[in-house]
Amino acid sequence: MPFVNIPAVVAVFLAAAVAVVGGEGESITLTLKRASHEGFELSRLRDLDRVRHGRFLQQQPPGVVDFPLEGTYDPYLVGLYFTRVKLGNPPKEFYVQIDTGSDVLWVSCNPCSGCPTSSGLQIQLEFFDPSSSSTASLISCSDQRCALGAQTSDSLCSSQNRCGYTFQYGDGSGTSGIYLSDSIYLDSVVGNSLTSNSSAPVVFGCSTSQTGDLTKPDRAVDGIFGFGQQGLSVISQLSSQGIVPNSFSHCLRGGNGGGGILVLGQIVEPNIVYTPLVPSQPHYNVNLQSIAVNGQTLPIESSVFTTSDNRGTIIDSGTTLAYLAEEAYDPFVNAILQSVSQSVRPIFTKGNQCYLTTSSVSEIFPPVSLNFAGGASMVLRPEDYLLQQNSIGGAAVWCIGIQKLQGQGITILGDLVLKDKVVVYDLAGQRIGWANYDCSLSVNVSTSNTGKTEFVNTGQLENSSVRYEPYKLIPSYSSCSFHLLLLVVAFVIVVLGKTILLLA
C-alpha cells in the first residue's frame, strides 16, 4: 500500500544530462517544477514527516523517462516534487506530485467535493472531465484492472458497475473516486530525434472527493504520481507495455545550489552496490543488518531491523529526514557523542541532540556505515546525518538529523541520507542499489542488456519539454561534433605555429 507524499519534502532540480545505454532505446521526457515555502525548524520538519508516516496505507524497445527537478537541497526550505502530465484527448495538462512511495496516478476530477481550486504553489489547478475526452473509458468492476486497484486501496463498486477507490490516511485526510483508462502523452527521444505527443493508455484515478490536508490550498497540486511497485503504478503499466524498463533511479545533489535527476531506467555506475528488496512488501523495504560508527559496530540486536508488520527499514525519497527504530536511536547518538566529546559541546535544543562547534564537522564527526544484506554498505558523511540549525556566539549549532521514531520499530531512510548518491530501484531484479556520485554530472541510463551505446542529451533537442527555462542541462556532444572540434583545434595550432616561425 502506498505512501502519499503530501507533506513537505526536500525538492531538487535537474542539473544533469541523460545518456541512454542500449540498442535503439527510446527516451521520454517530462518536466518537473519545484515550489517552496518559508524555511522550517527541525522540529517542524519532523512533525511534517510524522504526518506523512501516518499515511502508511494498510511495442517499442524499452526507453527512458527522465524527470527534470528544480530547486535546492535545503531541509529548511519546504518544497515538493511535481511534474506536468498530459491526459485525455484532446490532451489536458495537470500538475501532479511525484511520490516514490505511492502507487496510483490520480488527479482531481469534475465535479469534486473538497478539492482545492487554488494553490499557494503559484500554479493553475485543473480538473479532469471524463466527458470531455473522446478516449476516456470507465473501468468496470469485472475488469481485471479493478482487481489490481484493490492492491493499493479500498476497492468500491457502484451500482453503475464502476470500479472505484478510497484512500484513507492516518492523519484523517483521504480521497475517493473512480478509475479511468485514458491516454498519457510523452515526449519520445530516439537518438537525436524528438517525437512529441507519443501516447500510451494508462489507468488512473479520477478523484471526486478529498478531505483533510488534501483540501488545503497552500501546497495543492492536481494530484499524485505514484512510483510504487503495484500493478496500477504508471511504471508498472508502462513497463508491461514495453515502453520503459521496469526500474527507476534518482540522484539528488546535496550542495552547491542543489540539483538532481529522476529517471525511469537503471543509472549505470561501476561503484553501485545492491541489496535485495524484501519480497511481498508494499514499500521499498530492505534488510538493514547493523550500523557502525567510526568503524565500530553498535550494540543493537539484529531483530530490531527485521521486517515484519510493524518493523523494518524503508527507503523513501519522499521523506525529508531519516528515522531510526527506537531501540537503535540511543546507541547511535551515544556513539556519535563519544567520538566527538573532546571537540564539541553537546547541547539539547527543541527536543534535538545538537553540538556546538567552531570547526568543520567533516573534520570532527565520524563516518557512519549502514550495513545491509548482500554485503552492501551505505557510508554516510557527517553532512549526511547532521543539519546546521543556527549559530551561537560565532559557533555553529549542528543537530543530528536522523530522528527517533518513538514507540515504533520502523527505520526510514529519507533524502537526508540519500542525497549525493545514485539510487537505483531495480524492480525487475527486486533489488535497490546506490553509489556516491556527483549529481551535477551526466548519468548513463541502461535500457537493455545488450546493444550499442547511444548518448542522448534531452536538453539539446529542439522543442524538448526540458528546454523550458530555468532548466540548465550540461551539454553532451556527439562523437562527430567532437571530432570536428579536434580538427578545428589542430588546424588553428598549425596556422599559429607557421605564423610564429615566419615572425621568428
Short mmCIF file of C-alpha atoms in Angstrom, two decimals, residues 28-486:
data_model
loop_
_atom_site.label_atom_id
_atom_site.label_comp_id
_atom_site.label_asym_id
_atom_site.label_seq_id
_atom_site.Cartn_x
_atom_site.Cartn_y
_atom_site.Cartn_z
CA ILE A 28 10.56 10.01 -22.94
CA THR A 29 10.81 13.36 -21.22
CA LEU A 30 8.65 15.07 -18.62
CA THR A 31 9.46 18.32 -16.86
CA LEU A 32 9.19 18.74 -13.11
CA LYS A 33 8.95 22.00 -11.28
CA ARG A 34 9.53 22.80 -7.66
CA ALA A 35 7.67 25.03 -5.27
CA SER A 36 8.96 26.31 -1.96
CA HIS A 37 7.66 27.88 1.19
CA GLU A 38 9.42 29.56 4.08
CA GLY A 39 12.04 27.58 6.00
CA PHE A 40 11.00 25.46 8.98
CA GLU A 41 12.75 24.45 12.17
CA LEU A 42 13.96 20.86 12.50
CA SER A 43 11.10 20.11 14.88
CA ARG A 44 8.58 21.32 12.28
CA LEU A 45 10.16 19.14 9.60
CA ARG A 46 9.94 16.19 11.96
CA ASP A 47 6.25 16.92 12.57
CA LEU A 48 5.58 17.07 8.83
CA ASP A 49 7.37 13.77 8.28
CA ARG A 50 5.33 12.26 11.12
CA VAL A 51 2.14 13.27 9.29
CA ARG A 52 3.49 11.56 6.19
CA HIS A 53 4.31 8.39 8.08
CA GLY A 54 0.80 8.40 9.48
CA ARG A 55 -0.35 7.95 5.92
CA PHE A 56 1.12 4.47 5.53
CA LEU A 57 -1.70 2.59 3.86
CA GLN A 58 -2.53 -0.79 5.03
CA GLN A 59 5.70 -2.34 -28.76
CA GLN A 60 8.70 -0.43 -28.86
CA PRO A 61 12.06 -1.18 -27.24
CA PRO A 62 12.10 0.00 -23.61
CA GLY A 63 13.21 3.60 -23.20
CA VAL A 64 13.91 6.13 -20.50
CA VAL A 65 11.63 8.68 -18.90
CA ASP A 66 13.55 11.44 -17.15
CA PHE A 67 12.05 13.93 -14.73
CA PRO A 68 13.96 17.22 -14.50
CA LEU A 69 13.69 18.60 -10.98
CA GLU A 70 14.05 22.20 -9.92
CA GLY A 71 15.27 23.57 -6.57
CA THR A 72 17.99 23.07 -3.99
CA TYR A 73 18.57 20.57 -1.22
CA ASP A 74 17.79 22.52 1.94
CA PRO A 75 15.84 20.84 4.75
CA TYR A 76 14.65 24.24 5.96
CA LEU A 77 13.16 25.14 2.60
CA VAL A 78 9.87 23.31 2.31
CA GLY A 79 9.16 22.00 -1.21
CA LEU A 80 7.84 19.11 -3.21
CA TYR A 81 8.41 17.32 -6.49
CA PHE A 82 5.81 17.88 -9.18
CA THR A 83 5.64 17.45 -12.92
CA ARG A 84 3.23 18.21 -15.71
CA VAL A 85 1.45 15.33 -17.39
CA LYS A 86 -0.99 15.40 -20.27
CA LEU A 87 -4.06 13.17 -20.09
CA GLY A 88 -7.06 12.63 -22.34
CA ASN A 89 -8.00 13.51 -25.90
CA PRO A 90 -7.62 16.35 -26.58
CA PRO A 91 -4.78 16.29 -24.04
CA LYS A 92 -5.07 18.43 -20.93
CA GLU A 93 -2.15 19.31 -18.70
CA PHE A 94 -2.07 18.58 -14.95
CA TYR A 95 0.43 19.28 -12.20
CA VAL A 96 0.97 16.08 -10.24
CA GLN A 97 3.25 15.46 -7.32
CA ILE A 98 5.92 12.77 -7.76
CA ASP A 99 5.82 10.20 -4.96
CA THR A 100 8.14 7.19 -4.82
CA GLY A 101 6.08 5.71 -2.01
CA SER A 102 2.60 5.56 -3.54
CA ASP A 103 1.31 3.57 -6.49
CA VAL A 104 -1.58 5.23 -8.27
CA LEU A 105 -1.63 8.25 -10.57
CA TRP A 106 -4.72 10.25 -9.66
CA VAL A 107 -5.95 13.73 -10.50
CA SER A 108 -8.84 15.89 -9.31
CA CYS A 109 -11.93 15.42 -11.44
CA ASN A 110 -15.04 17.41 -12.27
CA PRO A 111 -17.13 17.50 -10.17
CA CYS A 112 -15.12 17.13 -6.95
CA SER A 113 -16.14 17.72 -3.35
CA GLY A 114 -13.45 19.33 -1.20
CA CYS A 115 -10.85 19.62 -3.96
CA PRO A 116 -8.88 22.89 -3.74
CA THR A 117 -9.40 25.38 -6.56
CA SER A 118 -6.27 27.48 -5.94
CA SER A 119 -2.69 26.72 -4.92
CA GLY A 120 -0.02 28.53 -2.93
CA LEU A 121 2.49 26.98 -5.35
CA GLN A 122 1.52 29.61 -7.94
CA ILE A 123 0.16 27.05 -10.39
CA GLN A 124 -3.18 26.92 -12.14
CA LEU A 125 -5.18 23.96 -10.86
CA GLU A 126 -7.21 21.94 -13.35
CA PHE A 127 -9.94 19.30 -13.19
CA PHE A 128 -10.20 16.27 -15.46
CA ASP A 129 -13.59 15.91 -17.13
CA PRO A 130 -14.12 12.36 -18.48
CA SER A 131 -16.95 13.54 -20.71
CA SER A 132 -14.58 15.94 -22.49
CA SER A 133 -12.11 13.24 -23.53
CA SER A 134 -13.00 11.12 -26.55
CA THR A 135 -10.73 8.29 -25.37
CA ALA A 136 -11.71 8.12 -21.69
CA SER A 137 -13.38 4.93 -20.54
CA LEU A 138 -14.62 3.75 -17.18
CA ILE A 139 -13.15 0.65 -15.52
CA SER A 140 -15.89 -1.82 -14.73
CA CYS A 141 -15.96 -3.94 -11.60
CA SER A 142 -15.40 -7.07 -13.68
CA ASP A 143 -12.28 -5.64 -15.34
CA GLN A 144 -9.11 -7.38 -14.11
CA ARG A 145 -7.52 -3.95 -13.67
CA CYS A 146 -10.10 -3.26 -10.98
CA ALA A 147 -8.64 -6.19 -9.05
CA LEU A 148 -5.20 -4.58 -9.37
CA GLY A 149 -6.64 -1.45 -7.80
CA ALA A 150 -7.63 -3.46 -4.76
CA GLN A 151 -3.91 -3.93 -4.01
CA THR A 152 -3.47 -0.23 -3.32
CA SER A 153 -6.81 0.97 -1.98
CA ASP A 154 -10.20 0.04 -0.65
CA SER A 155 -11.95 -1.03 -3.84
CA LEU A 156 -15.51 0.05 -4.34
CA CYS A 157 -18.12 -0.95 -6.87
CA SER A 158 -21.03 1.36 -7.55
CA SER A 159 -24.48 0.41 -8.71
CA GLN A 160 -23.42 1.61 -12.16
CA ASN A 161 -20.70 -1.09 -12.26
CA ARG A 162 -17.93 1.49 -11.87
CA CYS A 163 -14.64 0.50 -10.24
CA GLY A 164 -13.86 3.00 -7.52
CA TYR A 165 -11.29 3.57 -4.79
CA THR A 166 -10.92 5.11 -1.36
CA PHE A 167 -7.62 6.11 0.23
CA GLN A 168 -7.77 6.77 3.96
CA TYR A 169 -4.75 8.13 5.78
CA GLY A 170 -3.62 8.10 9.38
CA ASP A 171 -3.84 11.89 9.73
CA GLY A 172 -7.54 11.87 8.87
CA SER A 173 -7.26 13.02 5.26
CA GLY A 174 -8.41 11.00 2.31
CA THR A 175 -9.58 10.87 -1.28
CA SER A 176 -12.05 8.77 -3.21
CA GLY A 177 -13.13 8.48 -6.81
CA ILE A 178 -13.30 6.14 -9.78
CA TYR A 179 -10.69 4.51 -12.02
CA LEU A 180 -10.48 5.58 -15.66
CA SER A 181 -8.47 4.45 -18.67
CA ASP A 182 -7.15 7.14 -21.00
CA SER A 183 -4.03 8.27 -22.83
CA ILE A 184 -0.96 9.77 -21.21
CA TYR A 185 1.23 11.83 -23.58
CA LEU A 186 5.02 11.68 -23.52
CA ASP A 187 7.85 13.31 -25.45
CA SER A 188 9.82 10.45 -27.01
CA VAL A 189 13.52 10.70 -27.81
CA VAL A 190 15.13 8.23 -30.22
CA GLY A 191 18.78 9.02 -30.91
CA ASN A 192 18.85 12.76 -31.53
CA SER A 193 15.28 12.99 -32.82
CA LEU A 194 12.26 14.06 -30.82
CA THR A 195 8.78 12.70 -31.41
CA SER A 196 6.25 14.77 -29.50
CA ASN A 197 2.95 13.55 -28.18
CA SER A 198 3.58 9.83 -28.31
CA SER A 199 0.94 8.30 -26.09
CA ALA A 200 0.16 5.19 -24.10
CA PRO A 201 -3.01 4.01 -22.38
CA VAL A 202 -2.90 4.04 -18.58
CA VAL A 203 -5.36 3.53 -15.76
CA PHE A 204 -5.51 6.40 -13.28
CA GLY A 205 -7.71 7.65 -10.50
CA CYS A 206 -10.35 10.33 -11.02
CA SER A 207 -10.76 11.96 -7.60
CA THR A 208 -14.29 13.13 -6.82
CA SER A 209 -13.82 13.79 -3.10
CA GLN A 210 -10.95 14.97 -0.90
CA THR A 211 -10.76 15.56 2.85
CA GLY A 212 -8.29 16.74 5.46
CA ASP A 213 -4.92 18.15 4.38
CA LEU A 214 -5.69 17.35 0.75
CA THR A 215 -8.22 20.20 0.76
CA LYS A 216 -5.68 22.83 1.86
CA PRO A 217 -4.57 25.21 -0.90
CA ASP A 218 -1.10 26.12 0.45
CA ARG A 219 0.71 23.30 -1.40
CA ALA A 220 -2.12 21.96 -3.52
CA VAL A 221 -1.49 20.23 -6.85
CA ASP A 222 -3.81 18.48 -9.27
CA GLY A 223 -2.96 15.00 -8.00
CA ILE A 224 -0.33 12.41 -7.15
CA PHE A 225 2.00 10.49 -9.49
CA GLY A 226 2.89 7.24 -7.72
CA PHE A 227 6.12 5.30 -8.35
CA GLY A 228 5.37 2.21 -6.24
CA GLN A 229 5.60 -1.46 -7.19
CA GLN A 230 1.94 -2.43 -7.50
CA GLY A 231 0.22 -3.23 -10.79
CA LEU A 232 -1.55 0.11 -11.20
CA SER A 233 1.57 2.24 -10.79
CA VAL A 234 2.44 4.05 -14.02
CA ILE A 235 5.90 2.48 -14.13
CA SER A 236 4.33 -0.99 -13.90
CA GLN A 237 1.81 -0.17 -16.62
CA LEU A 238 4.36 1.39 -18.99
CA SER A 239 6.94 -1.36 -18.47
CA SER A 240 4.32 -4.06 -19.10
CA GLN A 241 3.64 -2.37 -22.44
CA GLY A 242 7.37 -2.39 -23.27
CA ILE A 243 7.60 1.41 -23.23
CA VAL A 244 10.02 1.80 -20.30
CA PRO A 245 12.22 -0.57 -18.28
CA ASN A 246 10.86 -1.92 -15.01
CA SER A 247 13.19 0.24 -12.94
CA PHE A 248 13.79 3.83 -11.93
CA SER A 249 16.67 5.80 -10.42
CA HIS A 250 17.40 9.13 -8.83
CA CYS A 251 20.42 11.23 -7.94
CA LEU A 252 19.81 14.11 -5.54
CA ARG A 253 22.52 16.74 -5.31
CA GLY A 254 23.10 17.97 -1.77
CA GLY A 255 25.15 21.15 -2.05
CA ASN A 256 26.37 23.88 -4.39
CA GLY A 257 22.95 25.03 -5.44
CA GLY A 258 21.27 21.65 -5.42
CA GLY A 259 20.29 19.65 -8.47
CA GLY A 260 19.48 16.10 -9.42
CA ILE A 261 17.58 13.79 -11.69
CA LEU A 262 14.87 11.13 -11.54
CA VAL A 263 14.62 8.65 -14.43
CA LEU A 264 12.77 5.50 -15.33
CA GLY A 265 15.61 3.11 -16.10
CA GLN A 266 18.79 1.99 -14.35
CA ILE A 267 21.56 4.52 -13.94
CA VAL A 268 24.82 2.77 -14.84
CA GLU A 269 27.71 3.43 -12.43
CA PRO A 270 30.53 0.93 -11.74
CA ASN A 271 30.57 1.53 -7.97
CA ILE A 272 26.92 0.73 -7.32
CA VAL A 273 26.31 -1.88 -4.63
CA TYR A 274 22.99 -3.70 -4.39
CA THR A 275 20.88 -5.18 -1.62
CA PRO A 276 17.75 -7.30 -2.20
CA LEU A 277 14.30 -5.86 -1.70
CA VAL A 278 12.33 -7.67 0.96
CA PRO A 279 9.75 -9.64 -1.07
CA SER A 280 6.00 -9.14 -0.82
CA GLN A 281 6.19 -5.72 0.84
CA PRO A 282 4.09 -2.70 -0.16
CA HIS A 283 7.01 -0.30 0.32
CA TYR A 284 10.69 -0.34 -0.66
CA ASN A 285 11.84 -2.45 2.28
CA VAL A 286 15.45 -3.59 2.61
CA ASN A 287 17.29 -5.64 5.23
CA LEU A 288 19.42 -3.33 7.37
CA GLN A 289 21.62 -5.62 9.47
CA SER A 290 23.89 -3.33 11.50
CA ILE A 291 25.15 0.21 11.99
CA ALA A 292 28.79 1.14 12.56
CA VAL A 293 30.11 4.47 13.82
CA ASN A 294 33.76 5.20 13.09
CA GLY A 295 34.21 1.52 12.17
CA GLN A 296 32.73 0.19 15.43
CA THR A 297 29.52 -1.85 15.15
CA LEU A 298 26.83 -0.60 17.52
CA PRO A 299 25.35 -2.99 20.13
CA ILE A 300 21.94 -3.31 18.52
CA GLU A 301 20.07 -6.61 18.27
CA SER A 302 19.64 -7.61 14.63
CA SER A 303 15.98 -8.35 15.33
CA VAL A 304 15.45 -4.58 15.69
CA PHE A 305 15.73 -4.24 11.90
CA THR A 306 13.87 -7.43 10.92
CA THR A 307 10.95 -6.77 8.58
CA SER A 308 7.50 -7.59 9.96
CA ASP A 309 4.11 -5.93 10.08
CA ASN A 310 5.38 -3.04 12.21
CA ARG A 311 9.15 -3.28 11.76
CA GLY A 312 11.71 -2.96 9.02
CA THR A 313 13.73 -0.47 7.01
CA ILE A 314 12.15 1.57 4.21
CA ILE A 315 13.91 3.65 1.55
CA ASP A 316 11.70 6.64 0.77
CA SER A 317 12.84 9.69 -1.16
CA GLY A 318 9.62 11.43 -0.16
CA THR A 319 10.74 11.71 3.47
CA THR A 320 12.84 14.79 4.25
CA LEU A 321 14.85 13.50 7.22
CA ALA A 322 15.79 9.96 8.29
CA TYR A 323 14.43 7.92 11.20
CA LEU A 324 15.77 5.07 13.32
CA ALA A 325 13.77 2.48 15.21
CA GLU A 326 13.53 3.42 18.87
CA GLU A 327 15.90 0.65 20.07
CA ALA A 328 18.61 1.77 17.62
CA TYR A 329 18.49 5.50 18.23
CA ASP A 330 20.14 5.86 21.65
CA PRO A 331 23.14 3.60 20.80
CA PHE A 332 23.63 5.66 17.64
CA VAL A 333 23.54 9.05 19.39
CA ASN A 334 25.76 7.80 22.26
CA ALA A 335 28.39 6.57 19.78
CA ILE A 336 28.43 9.93 18.00
CA LEU A 337 28.82 11.75 21.32
CA GLN A 338 31.70 9.52 22.43
CA SER A 339 33.53 10.16 19.16
CA VAL A 340 33.36 13.94 19.39
CA SER A 341 33.23 14.59 23.16
CA GLN A 342 36.65 16.25 23.19
CA SER A 343 35.99 18.57 20.25
CA VAL A 344 32.42 19.85 20.59
CA ARG A 345 29.99 20.95 23.23
CA PRO A 346 26.78 18.86 23.27
CA ILE A 347 23.54 20.78 23.77
CA PHE A 348 19.92 19.75 23.73
CA THR A 349 17.59 22.17 21.97
CA LYS A 350 13.94 21.90 21.00
CA GLY A 351 13.98 18.15 21.51
CA ASN A 352 17.05 17.59 19.34
CA GLN A 353 20.56 16.38 20.17
CA CYS A 354 22.87 19.11 18.89
CA TYR A 355 26.51 20.13 19.10
CA LEU A 356 28.24 23.50 19.32
CA THR A 357 31.44 23.72 17.26
CA THR A 358 33.69 26.25 15.55
CA SER A 359 35.38 23.62 13.38
CA SER A 360 34.30 21.85 10.21
CA VAL A 361 32.03 18.91 11.01
CA SER A 362 33.74 16.83 8.33
CA GLU A 363 36.95 17.03 10.36
CA ILE A 364 35.39 16.21 13.73
CA PHE A 365 32.43 13.89 13.28
CA PRO A 366 32.88 10.21 12.37
CA PRO A 367 31.65 8.36 9.29
CA VAL A 368 28.61 6.15 9.77
CA SER A 369 28.08 2.89 7.90
CA LEU A 370 24.66 1.34 7.32
CA ASN A 371 25.25 -2.32 6.52
CA PHE A 372 22.67 -4.25 4.51
CA ALA A 373 22.05 -7.79 3.37
CA GLY A 374 24.23 -8.89 0.48
CA GLY A 375 27.28 -7.05 1.77
CA ALA A 376 26.10 -3.61 0.63
CA SER A 377 27.08 -0.69 2.86
CA MET A 378 25.88 2.90 2.70
CA VAL A 379 28.60 5.14 4.13
CA LEU A 380 27.32 8.45 5.50
CA ARG A 381 29.48 11.52 5.80
CA PRO A 382 28.77 13.88 8.73
CA GLU A 383 26.80 16.07 6.30
CA ASP A 384 24.56 13.07 5.63
CA TYR A 385 23.33 12.80 9.22
CA LEU A 386 23.84 16.32 10.62
CA LEU A 387 21.94 19.53 9.93
CA GLN A 388 23.10 23.04 10.79
CA GLN A 389 20.38 24.87 12.72
CA ASN A 390 21.91 28.26 13.57
CA SER A 391 24.91 29.78 15.37
CA ILE A 392 25.56 30.93 18.92
CA GLY A 393 28.37 33.35 19.66
CA GLY A 394 30.20 32.54 16.47
CA ALA A 395 29.89 28.77 16.94
CA ALA A 396 27.70 26.71 14.63
CA VAL A 397 24.91 24.55 16.04
CA TRP A 398 24.77 21.18 14.27
CA CYS A 399 21.95 18.77 15.13
CA ILE A 400 21.54 15.09 14.40
CA GLY A 401 19.08 14.99 11.54
CA ILE A 402 18.39 11.29 11.99
CA GLN A 403 15.41 11.21 14.31
CA LYS A 404 13.84 8.66 16.65
CA LEU A 405 10.52 7.05 15.78
CA GLN A 406 9.16 6.95 19.30
CA GLY A 407 7.47 3.68 20.15
CA GLN A 408 7.98 2.28 16.63
CA GLY A 409 10.31 -0.27 15.14
CA ILE A 410 10.45 1.30 11.68
CA THR A 411 13.61 2.79 10.16
CA ILE A 412 13.11 5.21 7.27
CA LEU A 413 15.92 6.48 5.06
CA GLY A 414 14.89 9.79 3.51
CA ASP A 415 16.57 12.48 1.44
CA LEU A 416 18.98 13.44 4.22
CA VAL A 417 20.96 10.22 3.73
CA LEU A 418 20.07 9.56 0.07
CA LYS A 419 21.49 12.80 -1.31
CA ASP A 420 24.73 12.84 -3.29
CA LYS A 421 24.16 9.23 -4.30
CA VAL A 422 22.87 7.39 -7.31
CA VAL A 423 19.98 5.24 -6.06
CA VAL A 424 18.62 2.55 -8.39
CA TYR A 425 15.27 0.83 -7.84
CA ASP A 426 15.64 -2.32 -9.95
CA LEU A 427 12.10 -3.66 -9.76
CA ALA A 428 12.72 -6.38 -12.33
CA GLY A 429 15.64 -7.70 -10.29
CA GLN A 430 13.94 -6.91 -6.96
CA ARG A 431 16.91 -5.01 -5.57
CA ILE A 432 17.98 -1.48 -4.69
CA GLY A 433 21.48 -0.14 -5.30
CA TRP A 434 23.43 3.02 -4.59
CA ALA A 435 26.80 4.69 -5.04
CA ASN A 436 28.28 8.02 -4.05
CA TYR A 437 28.05 10.35 -7.05
CA ASP A 438 28.36 13.98 -8.07
CA CYS A 439 24.76 14.53 -9.07
CA SER A 440 25.64 17.62 -11.11
CA LEU A 441 27.22 15.31 -13.70
CA SER A 442 25.53 13.48 -16.56
CA VAL A 443 24.37 9.94 -15.94
CA ASN A 444 24.24 6.84 -18.14
CA VAL A 445 20.94 5.01 -18.15
CA SER A 446 20.60 1.41 -19.32
CA THR A 447 17.56 0.42 -21.36
CA SER A 448 18.71 -3.07 -22.36
CA ASN A 449 21.34 -5.66 -21.54
CA THR A 450 22.96 -5.56 -24.99
CA GLY A 451 23.35 -3.22 -27.92
CA LYS A 452 25.44 -0.22 -28.88
CA THR A 453 25.98 2.75 -26.62
CA GLU A 454 23.91 5.77 -27.57
CA PHE A 455 24.25 9.18 -25.92
CA VAL A 456 21.15 11.31 -25.70
CA ASN A 457 21.13 14.83 -24.32
CA THR A 458 17.48 15.70 -23.91
CA GLY A 459 18.36 19.31 -23.14
CA GLN A 460 19.74 19.93 -26.65
CA LEU A 461 16.71 18.76 -28.60
CA GLU A 462 14.50 21.33 -30.23
CA ASN A 463 11.03 21.56 -28.68
CA SER A 464 12.03 19.23 -25.86
CA SER A 465 9.99 19.87 -22.73
CA VAL A 466 13.17 20.13 -20.67
CA ARG A 467 14.12 23.28 -22.58
CA TYR A 468 11.66 25.34 -20.55
CA GLU A 469 13.53 27.92 -18.51
CA PRO A 470 15.09 27.91 -15.98
CA TYR A 471 16.32 24.34 -16.54
CA LYS A 472 20.02 24.20 -17.46
CA LEU A 473 21.49 20.96 -18.76
CA ILE A 474 25.15 20.05 -19.16
CA PRO A 475 25.85 19.85 -22.92
CA SER A 476 26.61 16.42 -24.36
CA TYR A 477 28.40 16.39 -27.71
CA SER A 478 28.18 13.66 -30.34
CA SER A 479 31.38 11.94 -31.47
CA CYS A 480 31.04 13.62 -34.86
CA SER A 481 30.94 17.08 -33.29
CA PHE A 482 33.85 16.19 -31.05
CA HIS A 483 35.99 15.02 -33.97
CA LEU A 484 35.15 18.19 -35.89
CA LEU A 485 36.21 20.24 -32.88
CA LEU A 486 39.55 18.40 -32.76
#
